[in-house]
Amino acid sequence: MDKQVDVKRQKQIKEVERQRWVVWTILALMYIFVTFHRMATGVVRADLQETFGIGAAQFANIGSMYFYAYFIMQIPSGILADKLGPKKTVTIFSILAAIGSVIFGLAPTLTIAYIGRFLVGIGVSVVFICLIKIQSRWFYSKNFALMIGFAGLAANAGALLAQTPLVYAASAFGWRSTFVYLGIVMLFFTALTMIFVKDDPTEKGLPGMDELEGRAAVKNDVKVGEALKSVMSNPGTWIAGIVNIGLYVGYVVLLGQFGGSFLMTAYGLTQIQAANLIMSAVFGSAVGSIAIGYVSDRIKKRKIILVLLSALTLVGWILFIYVKVPTGLLALLLFALGFVMTNFTMTWTIANEVNDRRLSGIATGVVNCVAFAGAAIIPVIMGKILDANNANLFGGYQKAFLVLIGFVGISVAASFFATETNAQNVYKENK
């Protein structure tokens, strides 16, 4: 009898380990759309400025509309993920994102373009947090950092598509049609989410991670007020957010805002050449997202990696902006910068491990709230500096990037105050 029970148990475990990849892959594919939209405006910057007759600051506002929406939705996204569940949340909001993409593509005026981008930001804002929630319910906790690394790989796939492939697509179809088609394709993947995604293995009659890892079952009895108080009163949450802000905003600025145009100005490159070099940073980030999570899980350390790579990110930015690097070495430098700046993924891991495991959505949302506030505001400040320095654009870029580098320095300082969790949940409720 015991043998039959054991065989049944092993079959159930294998089924969990098989089904989890179906669920995860669908949401990871949705996440590709999230980062594509996030980075896309930088590549079609010239098209947007010509279409709407705008300068650098107004262009930055187009990108920032996405981040304003994303910022507004981060804590609500965490609440929705923890209360409503990832499946329903992603399904509903992805439809809104698809509509926003179509509106942006068809926008007759700058104001309508702003509205379209804002709707896209609202719609896609829930995907990452829901993906993290899915990972916490379908995957073993010992692999948490590695799975965040895999999520980073999906993110970089979107960023990669928003570089040279987008240049070719915009040339072939026009930037407007490209975003309209993108909205239509998003609806297909929304349907996949609705049909195949499950919030927890128990919804398929399988044992959940709590049972498989031998801990008390986590009930979905989250009370919003108490949950917010718990996460937001935890200093570890805010430290993770402050570290994230400089690193993540740098990632956005390099890949999705001013990285390509800086290369064109500083090195006299064409749009394709600049986009190809930015792809080196994307590849570096893709490798980094996996390597950082893997190494951290193996050595069971978080803080030492966070501090070291944050410091190297600061050095990398200073070299990129203020040192004239031989053109042949630019790809290597950008690969390395992309690798180390992906260290922001570690802040999500730490935020989850210093908070109640039931509140993974809200914890991730609060950290993202800090980061996306920076992503909405800092590029606009940089754009205004560029507009004020039209007569000396290269000097303008150096002044503008100094703002970003200052925030990276703040992130480095904050990393020394992060909690070392030793790759386990260290939350203890204060009573």
GROMACS .gro file of C-alpha atoms in nm:
model
  431
    1MET     CA    1   0.000   0.000   0.000
    2ASP     CA    2   0.282   0.243   0.099
    3LYS     CA    3   0.460   0.164  -0.226
    4GLN     CA    4   0.148   0.250  -0.427
    5VAL     CA    5   0.115   0.580  -0.239
    6ASP     CA    6   0.481   0.658  -0.304
    7VAL     CA    7   0.446   0.586  -0.677
    8LYS     CA    8   0.137   0.808  -0.695
    9ARG     CA    9   0.324   1.082  -0.511
   10GLN     CA   10   0.619   1.068  -0.752
   11LYS     CA   11   0.383   1.090  -1.049
   12GLN     CA   12   0.219   1.396  -0.898
   13ILE     CA   13   0.555   1.562  -0.839
   14LYS     CA   14   0.662   1.495  -1.198
   15GLU     CA   15   0.332   1.637  -1.321
   16VAL     CA   16   0.386   1.954  -1.116
   17GLU     CA   17   0.737   1.985  -1.257
   18ARG     CA   18   0.600   1.944  -1.610
   19GLN     CA   19   0.294   2.167  -1.581
   20ARG     CA   20   0.486   2.453  -1.418
   21TRP     CA   21   0.684   2.516  -1.735
   22VAL     CA   22   0.366   2.547  -1.942
   23VAL     CA   23   0.226   2.805  -1.701
   24TRP     CA   24   0.557   2.991  -1.664
   25THR     CA   25   0.634   2.998  -2.037
   26ILE     CA   26   0.303   3.160  -2.128
   27LEU     CA   27   0.351   3.440  -1.875
   28ALA     CA   28   0.716   3.474  -1.976
   29LEU     CA   29   0.603   3.524  -2.337
   30MET     CA   30   0.365   3.793  -2.215
   31TYR     CA   31   0.661   3.953  -2.036
   32ILE     CA   32   0.844   3.980  -2.369
   33PHE     CA   33   0.572   4.222  -2.482
   34VAL     CA   34   0.619   4.421  -2.160
   35THR     CA   35   0.987   4.490  -2.218
   36PHE     CA   36   0.944   4.537  -2.593
   37HIS     CA   37   0.700   4.822  -2.527
   38ARG     CA   38   0.930   4.957  -2.257
   39MET     CA   39   1.232   4.985  -2.487
   40ALA     CA   40   1.071   5.043  -2.826
   41THR     CA   41   1.044   5.422  -2.830
   42GLY     CA   42   1.421   5.469  -2.815
   43VAL     CA   43   1.473   5.289  -3.145
   44VAL     CA   44   1.198   5.480  -3.330
   45ARG     CA   45   1.292   5.810  -3.167
   46ALA     CA   46   1.363   5.987  -3.498
   47ASP     CA   47   1.031   5.866  -3.645
   48LEU     CA   48   0.836   5.987  -3.344
   49GLN     CA   49   1.008   6.325  -3.335
   50GLU     CA   50   0.946   6.374  -3.707
   51THR     CA   51   0.582   6.259  -3.692
   52PHE     CA   52   0.483   6.480  -3.400
   53GLY     CA   53   0.740   6.760  -3.445
   54ILE     CA   54   0.885   6.731  -3.094
   55GLY     CA   55   1.220   6.770  -2.914
   56ALA     CA   56   1.411   6.546  -2.672
   57ALA     CA   57   1.206   6.636  -2.364
   58GLN     CA   58   0.870   6.565  -2.530
   59PHE     CA   59   1.012   6.244  -2.675
   60ALA     CA   60   1.118   6.142  -2.323
   61ASN     CA   61   0.762   6.215  -2.210
   62ILE     CA   62   0.630   5.958  -2.460
   63GLY     CA   63   0.849   5.698  -2.294
   64SER     CA   64   0.766   5.827  -1.947
   65MET     CA   65   0.390   5.789  -1.998
   66TYR     CA   66   0.451   5.414  -1.988
   67PHE     CA   67   0.649   5.449  -1.665
   68TYR     CA   68   0.400   5.686  -1.497
   69ALA     CA   69   0.132   5.422  -1.554
   70TYR     CA   70   0.364   5.143  -1.446
   71PHE     CA   71   0.454   5.336  -1.130
   72ILE     CA   72   0.091   5.401  -1.040
   73MET     CA   73   0.002   5.033  -1.084
   74GLN     CA   74   0.285   4.859  -0.899
   75ILE     CA   75   0.128   4.836  -0.553
   76PRO     CA   76  -0.222   4.772  -0.695
   77SER     CA   77  -0.063   4.503  -0.916
   78GLY     CA   78   0.081   4.335  -0.610
   79ILE     CA   79  -0.256   4.345  -0.438
   80LEU     CA   80  -0.429   4.204  -0.746
   81ALA     CA   81  -0.170   3.925  -0.782
   82ASP     CA   82  -0.206   3.830  -0.415
   83LYS     CA   83  -0.587   3.864  -0.397
   84LEU     CA   84  -0.732   3.806  -0.746
   85GLY     CA   85  -0.455   3.578  -0.872
   86PRO     CA   86  -0.213   3.604  -1.167
   87LYS     CA   87  -0.438   3.441  -1.429
   88LYS     CA   88  -0.734   3.679  -1.404
   89THR     CA   89  -0.513   3.982  -1.349
   90VAL     CA   90  -0.294   3.925  -1.656
   91THR     CA   91  -0.590   3.833  -1.877
   92ILE     CA   92  -0.789   4.147  -1.800
   93PHE     CA   93  -0.503   4.395  -1.814
   94SER     CA   94  -0.336   4.250  -2.125
   95ILE     CA   95  -0.649   4.331  -2.323
   96LEU     CA   96  -0.610   4.693  -2.211
   97ALA     CA   97  -0.243   4.689  -2.319
   98ALA     CA   98  -0.336   4.560  -2.664
   99ILE     CA   99  -0.590   4.840  -2.704
  100GLY     CA  100  -0.330   5.095  -2.594
  101SER     CA  101  -0.078   4.968  -2.848
  102VAL     CA  102  -0.330   5.008  -3.129
  103ILE     CA  103  -0.423   5.359  -3.012
  104PHE     CA  104  -0.055   5.458  -3.000
  105GLY     CA  105   0.000   5.326  -3.351
  106LEU     CA  106  -0.298   5.519  -3.488
  107ALA     CA  107  -0.248   5.836  -3.280
  108PRO     CA  108  -0.319   6.150  -3.490
  109THR     CA  109  -0.177   6.384  -3.224
  110LEU     CA  110   0.087   6.380  -2.951
  111THR     CA  111  -0.184   6.385  -2.683
  112ILE     CA  112  -0.345   6.068  -2.821
  113ALA     CA  113   0.002   5.908  -2.840
  114TYR     CA  114   0.049   5.989  -2.472
  115ILE     CA  115  -0.287   5.827  -2.393
  116GLY     CA  116  -0.200   5.515  -2.592
  117ARG     CA  117   0.134   5.476  -2.416
  118PHE     CA  118  -0.030   5.533  -2.078
  119LEU     CA  119  -0.285   5.258  -2.147
  120VAL     CA  120  -0.005   5.024  -2.256
  121GLY     CA  121   0.178   5.097  -1.930
  122ILE     CA  122  -0.135   5.028  -1.723
  123GLY     CA  123  -0.203   4.707  -1.913
  124VAL     CA  124   0.143   4.550  -1.898
  125SER     CA  125   0.219   4.672  -1.546
  126VAL     CA  126   0.077   4.357  -1.384
  127VAL     CA  127   0.268   4.094  -1.582
  128PHE     CA  128   0.603   4.085  -1.404
  129ILE     CA  129   0.457   4.078  -1.055
  130CYS     CA  130   0.217   3.802  -1.160
  131LEU     CA  131   0.509   3.609  -1.308
  132ILE     CA  132   0.694   3.636  -0.976
  133LYS     CA  133   0.379   3.522  -0.794
  134ILE     CA  134   0.350   3.222  -1.027
  135GLN     CA  135   0.714   3.134  -0.961
  136SER     CA  136   0.657   3.145  -0.585
  137ARG     CA  137   0.362   2.904  -0.616
  138TRP     CA  138   0.490   2.662  -0.883
  139PHE     CA  139   0.869   2.644  -0.823
  140TYR     CA  140   1.090   2.538  -0.533
  141SER     CA  141   1.205   2.826  -0.310
  142LYS     CA  142   1.569   2.713  -0.341
  143ASN     CA  143   1.557   2.817  -0.707
  144PHE     CA  144   1.396   3.158  -0.654
  145ALA     CA  145   1.688   3.374  -0.768
  146LEU     CA  146   1.753   3.149  -1.067
  147MET     CA  147   1.389   3.172  -1.176
  148ILE     CA  148   1.403   3.550  -1.151
  149GLY     CA  149   1.706   3.516  -1.377
  150PHE     CA  150   1.495   3.325  -1.628
  151ALA     CA  151   1.235   3.602  -1.607
  152GLY     CA  152   1.518   3.841  -1.686
  153LEU     CA  153   1.599   3.630  -1.989
  154ALA     CA  154   1.244   3.679  -2.113
  155ALA     CA  155   1.276   4.052  -2.046
  156ASN     CA  156   1.592   4.071  -2.250
  157ALA     CA  157   1.427   3.884  -2.534
  158GLY     CA  158   1.177   4.171  -2.549
  159ALA     CA  159   1.456   4.428  -2.525
  160LEU     CA  160   1.643   4.248  -2.803
  161LEU     CA  161   1.341   4.256  -3.033
  162ALA     CA  162   1.310   4.628  -2.959
  163GLN     CA  163   1.653   4.698  -3.110
  164THR     CA  164   1.766   4.605  -3.462
  165PRO     CA  165   1.458   4.388  -3.540
  166LEU     CA  166   1.235   4.687  -3.461
  167VAL     CA  167   1.444   4.909  -3.687
  168TYR     CA  168   1.379   4.669  -3.976
  169ALA     CA  169   1.009   4.628  -3.888
  170ALA     CA  170   0.956   5.004  -3.870
  171SER     CA  171   1.134   5.043  -4.205
  172ALA     CA  172   0.924   4.771  -4.368
  173PHE     CA  173   0.580   4.847  -4.219
  174GLY     CA  174   0.618   5.192  -4.065
  175TRP     CA  175   0.627   5.253  -3.692
  176ARG     CA  176   0.249   5.299  -3.676
  177SER     CA  177   0.158   4.963  -3.833
  178THR     CA  178   0.422   4.788  -3.622
  179PHE     CA  179   0.250   4.892  -3.298
  180VAL     CA  180  -0.097   4.811  -3.436
  181TYR     CA  181   0.014   4.459  -3.533
  182LEU     CA  182   0.180   4.421  -3.193
  183GLY     CA  183  -0.151   4.491  -3.019
  184ILE     CA  184  -0.327   4.227  -3.228
  185VAL     CA  185  -0.062   3.964  -3.152
  186MET     CA  186  -0.093   4.042  -2.779
  187LEU     CA  187  -0.457   3.935  -2.789
  188PHE     CA  188  -0.352   3.587  -2.905
  189PHE     CA  189  -0.121   3.541  -2.606
  190THR     CA  190  -0.388   3.681  -2.377
  191ALA     CA  191  -0.613   3.395  -2.494
  192LEU     CA  192  -0.337   3.145  -2.410
  193THR     CA  193  -0.316   3.292  -2.060
  194MET     CA  194  -0.690   3.260  -2.010
  195ILE     CA  195  -0.694   2.896  -2.124
  196PHE     CA  196  -0.376   2.741  -1.983
  197VAL     CA  197  -0.248   2.939  -1.684
  198LYS     CA  198  -0.333   2.820  -1.332
  199ASP     CA  199  -0.243   3.017  -1.020
  200ASP     CA  200  -0.139   2.715  -0.814
  201PRO     CA  201  -0.077   2.340  -0.868
  202THR     CA  202  -0.366   2.267  -0.633
  203GLU     CA  203  -0.605   2.407  -0.895
  204LYS     CA  204  -0.515   2.104  -1.107
  205GLY     CA  205  -0.551   1.859  -0.819
  206LEU     CA  206  -0.174   1.846  -0.762
  207PRO     CA  207   0.027   1.904  -0.443
  208GLY     CA  208   0.135   2.266  -0.391
  209MET     CA  209   0.485   2.390  -0.312
  210ASP     CA  210   0.400   2.434   0.055
  211GLU     CA  211   0.320   2.064   0.080
  212LEU     CA  212   0.617   1.954  -0.133
  213GLU     CA  213   0.861   2.164   0.070
  214GLY     CA  214   0.717   2.049   0.401
  215ARG     CA  215   0.603   2.385   0.538
  216ALA     CA  216   0.271   2.515   0.661
  217ALA     CA  217   0.031   2.586   0.377
  218VAL     CA  218   0.002   2.948   0.274
  219LYS     CA  219  -0.363   3.048   0.255
  220ASN     CA  220  -0.488   3.319   0.024
  221ASP     CA  221  -0.631   3.518   0.316
  222VAL     CA  222  -0.443   3.841   0.252
  223LYS     CA  223  -0.594   4.149   0.413
  224VAL     CA  224  -0.487   4.445   0.204
  225GLY     CA  225  -0.437   4.698   0.484
  226GLU     CA  226  -0.235   4.461   0.701
  227ALA     CA  227  -0.035   4.339   0.401
  228LEU     CA  228   0.061   4.690   0.292
  229LYS     CA  229   0.157   4.783   0.647
  230SER     CA  230   0.371   4.471   0.680
  231VAL     CA  231   0.563   4.525   0.356
  232MET     CA  232   0.592   4.904   0.369
  233SER     CA  233   0.704   4.915   0.733
  234ASN     CA  234   0.987   4.673   0.655
  235PRO     CA  235   1.315   4.868   0.605
  236GLY     CA  236   1.448   4.583   0.391
  237THR     CA  237   1.179   4.651   0.131
  238TRP     CA  238   1.281   5.016   0.088
  239ILE     CA  239   1.653   4.943   0.080
  240ALA     CA  240   1.591   4.698  -0.204
  241GLY     CA  241   1.388   4.966  -0.383
  242ILE     CA  242   1.660   5.231  -0.350
  243VAL     CA  243   1.923   4.991  -0.483
  244ASN     CA  244   1.693   4.903  -0.771
  245ILE     CA  245   1.626   5.261  -0.879
  246GLY     CA  246   1.973   5.355  -1.008
  247LEU     CA  247   2.047   5.016  -1.163
  248TYR     CA  248   1.711   4.974  -1.333
  249VAL     CA  249   1.679   5.330  -1.459
  250GLY     CA  250   2.024   5.288  -1.612
  251TYR     CA  251   1.903   4.974  -1.788
  252VAL     CA  252   1.601   5.162  -1.926
  253VAL     CA  253   1.801   5.467  -2.033
  254LEU     CA  254   2.068   5.260  -2.208
  255LEU     CA  255   1.839   5.017  -2.389
  256GLY     CA  256   1.524   5.218  -2.437
  257GLN     CA  257   1.590   5.592  -2.425
  258PHE     CA  258   1.926   5.757  -2.496
  259GLY     CA  259   2.185   5.478  -2.532
  260GLY     CA  260   2.160   5.446  -2.909
  261SER     CA  261   2.142   5.820  -2.978
  262PHE     CA  262   2.443   5.881  -2.751
  263LEU     CA  263   2.645   5.629  -2.952
  264MET     CA  264   2.539   5.798  -3.276
  265THR     CA  265   2.647   6.138  -3.141
  266ALA     CA  266   2.969   6.033  -2.966
  267TYR     CA  267   3.099   5.793  -3.229
  268GLY     CA  268   2.928   5.905  -3.549
  269LEU     CA  269   2.748   5.572  -3.593
  270THR     CA  270   2.443   5.498  -3.804
  271GLN     CA  271   2.114   5.396  -3.641
  272ILE     CA  272   2.170   5.030  -3.733
  273GLN     CA  273   2.528   5.032  -3.600
  274ALA     CA  274   2.415   5.191  -3.274
  275ALA     CA  275   2.126   4.945  -3.236
  276ASN     CA  276   2.362   4.654  -3.296
  277LEU     CA  277   2.593   4.780  -3.020
  278ILE     CA  278   2.301   4.822  -2.779
  279MET     CA  279   2.218   4.460  -2.855
  280SER     CA  280   2.556   4.373  -2.701
  281ALA     CA  281   2.427   4.519  -2.374
  282VAL     CA  282   2.106   4.321  -2.414
  283PHE     CA  283   2.304   3.998  -2.460
  284GLY     CA  284   2.514   4.088  -2.155
  285SER     CA  285   2.198   4.144  -1.953
  286ALA     CA  286   2.053   3.812  -2.072
  287VAL     CA  287   2.364   3.623  -1.965
  288GLY     CA  288   2.382   3.820  -1.640
  289SER     CA  289   2.022   3.752  -1.545
  290ILE     CA  290   2.085   3.377  -1.548
  291ALA     CA  291   2.442   3.379  -1.414
  292ILE     CA  292   2.368   3.613  -1.123
  293GLY     CA  293   2.069   3.409  -1.007
  294TYR     CA  294   2.250   3.077  -1.053
  295VAL     CA  295   2.562   3.181  -0.862
  296SER     CA  296   2.358   3.342  -0.584
  297ASP     CA  297   2.150   3.027  -0.535
  298ARG     CA  298   2.462   2.808  -0.543
  299ILE     CA  299   2.662   3.005  -0.284
  300LYS     CA  300   2.345   3.102  -0.092
  301LYS     CA  301   2.450   3.465  -0.071
  302ARG     CA  302   2.267   3.777  -0.187
  303LYS     CA  303   2.432   4.087  -0.037
  304ILE     CA  304   2.791   4.035  -0.152
  305ILE     CA  305   2.674   3.994  -0.511
  306LEU     CA  306   2.449   4.301  -0.482
  307VAL     CA  307   2.730   4.522  -0.349
  308LEU     CA  308   3.000   4.404  -0.589
  309LEU     CA  309   2.796   4.427  -0.908
  310SER     CA  310   2.640   4.759  -0.809
  311ALA     CA  311   2.989   4.908  -0.770
  312LEU     CA  312   3.099   4.763  -1.105
  313THR     CA  313   2.787   4.914  -1.267
  314LEU     CA  314   2.893   5.259  -1.147
  315VAL     CA  315   3.243   5.208  -1.290
  316GLY     CA  316   3.096   5.084  -1.618
  317TRP     CA  317   2.876   5.391  -1.660
  318ILE     CA  318   3.165   5.630  -1.594
  319LEU     CA  319   3.378   5.452  -1.855
  320PHE     CA  320   3.097   5.448  -2.112
  321ILE     CA  321   3.008   5.817  -2.086
  322TYR     CA  322   3.335   5.990  -2.001
  323VAL     CA  323   3.608   5.775  -2.159
  324LYS     CA  324   3.652   5.760  -2.536
  325VAL     CA  325   3.662   5.384  -2.580
  326PRO     CA  326   3.809   5.242  -2.904
  327THR     CA  327   3.518   5.150  -3.130
  328GLY     CA  328   3.636   4.789  -3.146
  329LEU     CA  329   3.599   4.758  -2.767
  330LEU     CA  330   3.256   4.919  -2.740
  331ALA     CA  331   3.068   4.592  -2.785
  332LEU     CA  332   3.271   4.431  -2.505
  333LEU     CA  333   3.218   4.727  -2.271
  334LEU     CA  334   2.844   4.733  -2.338
  335PHE     CA  335   2.819   4.355  -2.287
  336ALA     CA  336   2.992   4.394  -1.949
  337LEU     CA  337   2.776   4.693  -1.852
  338GLY     CA  338   2.461   4.504  -1.946
  339PHE     CA  339   2.580   4.206  -1.740
  340VAL     CA  340   2.655   4.392  -1.416
  341MET     CA  341   2.359   4.632  -1.424
  342THR     CA  342   2.122   4.332  -1.438
  343ASN     CA  343   2.210   4.306  -1.071
  344PHE     CA  344   1.879   4.487  -1.010
  345THR     CA  345   1.714   4.143  -1.032
  346MET     CA  346   1.874   4.061  -0.696
  347THR     CA  347   1.666   4.332  -0.529
  348TRP     CA  348   1.345   4.146  -0.615
  349THR     CA  349   1.483   3.829  -0.461
  350ILE     CA  350   1.588   4.006  -0.142
  351ALA     CA  351   1.254   4.191  -0.113
  352ASN     CA  352   1.068   3.860  -0.132
  353GLU     CA  353   1.297   3.693   0.122
  354VAL     CA  354   1.268   3.967   0.385
  355ASN     CA  355   0.886   3.976   0.367
  356ASP     CA  356   0.602   3.736   0.446
  357ARG     CA  357   0.604   3.478   0.166
  358ARG     CA  358   0.229   3.529   0.113
  359LEU     CA  359   0.300   3.887   0.005
  360SER     CA  360   0.540   3.825  -0.282
  361GLY     CA  361   0.325   4.033  -0.517
  362ILE     CA  362   0.305   4.336  -0.290
  363ALA     CA  363   0.674   4.317  -0.195
  364THR     CA  364   0.777   4.312  -0.560
  365GLY     CA  365   0.529   4.589  -0.635
  366VAL     CA  366   0.669   4.826  -0.372
  367VAL     CA  367   1.026   4.778  -0.500
  368ASN     CA  368   0.910   4.838  -0.856
  369CYS     CA  369   0.714   5.143  -0.745
  370VAL     CA  370   1.038   5.310  -0.638
  371ALA     CA  371   1.222   5.203  -0.953
  372PHE     CA  372   0.954   5.309  -1.198
  373ALA     CA  373   0.910   5.647  -1.033
  374GLY     CA  374   1.275   5.702  -1.124
  375ALA     CA  375   1.224   5.559  -1.473
  376ALA     CA  376   0.941   5.807  -1.532
  377ILE     CA  377   1.118   6.118  -1.401
  378ILE     CA  378   1.493   6.083  -1.463
  379PRO     CA  379   1.480   6.046  -1.846
  380VAL     CA  380   1.263   6.360  -1.869
  381ILE     CA  381   1.521   6.555  -1.668
  382MET     CA  382   1.790   6.419  -1.899
  383GLY     CA  383   1.583   6.518  -2.204
  384LYS     CA  384   1.549   6.876  -2.079
  385ILE     CA  385   1.926   6.897  -2.031
  386LEU     CA  386   1.975   6.773  -2.388
  387ASP     CA  387   1.729   7.030  -2.524
  388ALA     CA  388   1.917   7.305  -2.340
  389ASN     CA  389   2.248   7.195  -2.494
  390ASN     CA  390   2.155   7.163  -2.863
  391ALA     CA  391   2.461   7.366  -2.965
  392ASN     CA  392   2.693   7.110  -2.804
  393LEU     CA  393   2.501   6.783  -2.807
  394PHE     CA  394   2.793   6.563  -2.697
  395GLY     CA  395   2.854   6.787  -2.396
  396GLY     CA  396   2.481   6.781  -2.332
  397TYR     CA  397   2.483   6.402  -2.315
  398GLN     CA  398   2.770   6.409  -2.065
  399LYS     CA  399   2.575   6.652  -1.843
  400ALA     CA  400   2.251   6.455  -1.879
  401PHE     CA  401   2.409   6.120  -1.795
  402LEU     CA  402   2.568   6.274  -1.485
  403VAL     CA  403   2.216   6.281  -1.336
  404LEU     CA  404   2.180   5.907  -1.394
  405ILE     CA  405   2.528   5.829  -1.262
  406GLY     CA  406   2.442   6.017  -0.942
  407PHE     CA  407   2.147   5.785  -0.884
  408VAL     CA  408   2.364   5.481  -0.956
  409GLY     CA  409   2.598   5.607  -0.685
  410ILE     CA  410   2.305   5.626  -0.441
  411SER     CA  411   2.217   5.266  -0.529
  412VAL     CA  412   2.572   5.154  -0.458
  413ALA     CA  413   2.565   5.321  -0.115
  414ALA     CA  414   2.227   5.166  -0.033
  415SER     CA  415   2.346   4.816  -0.128
  416PHE     CA  416   2.572   4.809   0.179
  417PHE     CA  417   2.259   4.824   0.399
  418ALA     CA  418   2.079   4.533   0.229
  419THR     CA  419   1.985   4.224   0.431
  420GLU     CA  420   2.185   3.906   0.377
  421THR     CA  421   1.915   3.637   0.365
  422ASN     CA  422   2.144   3.341   0.287
  423ALA     CA  423   1.894   3.242   0.016
  424GLN     CA  424   1.602   3.176   0.249
  425ASN     CA  425   1.298   3.360   0.374
  426VAL     CA  426   1.401   3.546   0.691
  427TYR     CA  427   1.071   3.720   0.763
  428LYS     CA  428   0.955   3.702   1.122
  429GLU     CA  429   0.628   3.865   1.215
  430ASN     CA  430   0.661   4.128   1.487
  431LYS     CA  431   0.407   4.066   1.756
   0.00000   0.00000   0.00000
